[in-house]
Amino acid sequence: MRVVAGHLGIRDDDRVLLIQRTDNGLWSLPGGGQEIGESIAETAVRETHEETGVRVEVTGMVGVYSDPGHVIEYSDGEVRQQFSLCLRAVPVAGAPTPSDESNDVRWVPRDELDALDIHPSTLLRINQSEKHRASVTAASSRRNSVARTSPSPRSSASSHAQEW
């Protein structure tokens, strides 16, 4: 079985790291197959660096994607039905640099995504990642607000039943 890891990096300024693939010209998230002995996070870091020149740190998972109708036929005759583990990552070093697998590598502002030739499944992953990031940010803000207004767990005997 070949595990395919799709992953992306979203910067604080709301840009997405994309590659323009050499095999089909489409803009895509960097990704590739897992090697024996690697964790999926290690695969994401390695593949992103190989394809983009950017080193990333994985910060979470966006989702698992599987579509029985998404069958890929390669020029060498290989046919496969893939699944994708899409991870969230942040850049830690490096600059966008094309590779053998990418004609171009760019940090693309979200409002410019529609101008690029991107497969709908890639846009789905990007949009779901943004929704997840927004919900995590909102939940964190709510927790911080509650923490500022709630009594300390040691301030009363009844607080032992509360989860902090």
GROMACS .gro file of N, CA, C and O in nm, residues 12 24 37 39 60 93 111 114 137:
model
   36
   12ASP      N    1   0.096   3.323   0.874
   12ASP     CA    2   0.015   3.416   0.953
   12ASP      C    3  -0.055   3.518   0.864
   12ASP      O    4  -0.162   3.566   0.897
   24ASN      N    5   0.137   1.766  -1.471
   24ASN     CA    6   0.009   1.805  -1.530
   24ASN      C    7  -0.015   1.956  -1.534
   24ASN      O    8  -0.118   2.002  -1.583
   37GLY      N    9   0.955   0.335   0.754
   37GLY     CA   10   1.022   0.386   0.873
   37GLY      C   11   0.990   0.531   0.907
   37GLY      O   12   1.034   0.580   1.010
   39SER      N   13   0.726   0.848   1.001
   39SER     CA   14   0.593   0.883   1.049
   39SER      C   15   0.530   0.969   0.941
   39SER      O   16   0.600   1.021   0.853
   60GLY      N   17  -0.086   2.005   1.289
   60GLY     CA   18  -0.214   1.938   1.307
   60GLY      C   19  -0.259   1.867   1.182
   60GLY      O   20  -0.191   1.867   1.080
   93ALA      N   21   1.180   2.751   0.785
   93ALA     CA   22   1.303   2.793   0.718
   93ALA      C   23   1.288   2.771   0.568
   93ALA      O   24   1.200   2.699   0.522
  111ASP      N   25  -0.703   3.502  -0.152
  111ASP     CA   26  -0.793   3.569  -0.246
  111ASP      C   27  -0.746   3.557  -0.392
  111ASP      O   28  -0.816   3.600  -0.482
  114ASP      N   29  -0.854   3.147  -0.682
  114ASP     CA   30  -0.947   3.124  -0.793
  114ASP      C   31  -0.885   3.152  -0.929
  114ASP      O   32  -0.932   3.102  -1.031
  137THR      N   33  -0.910   2.884   1.645
  137THR     CA   34  -0.882   3.018   1.695
  137THR      C   35  -0.997   3.069   1.781
  137THR      O   36  -0.976   3.125   1.888
   0.00000   0.00000   0.00000
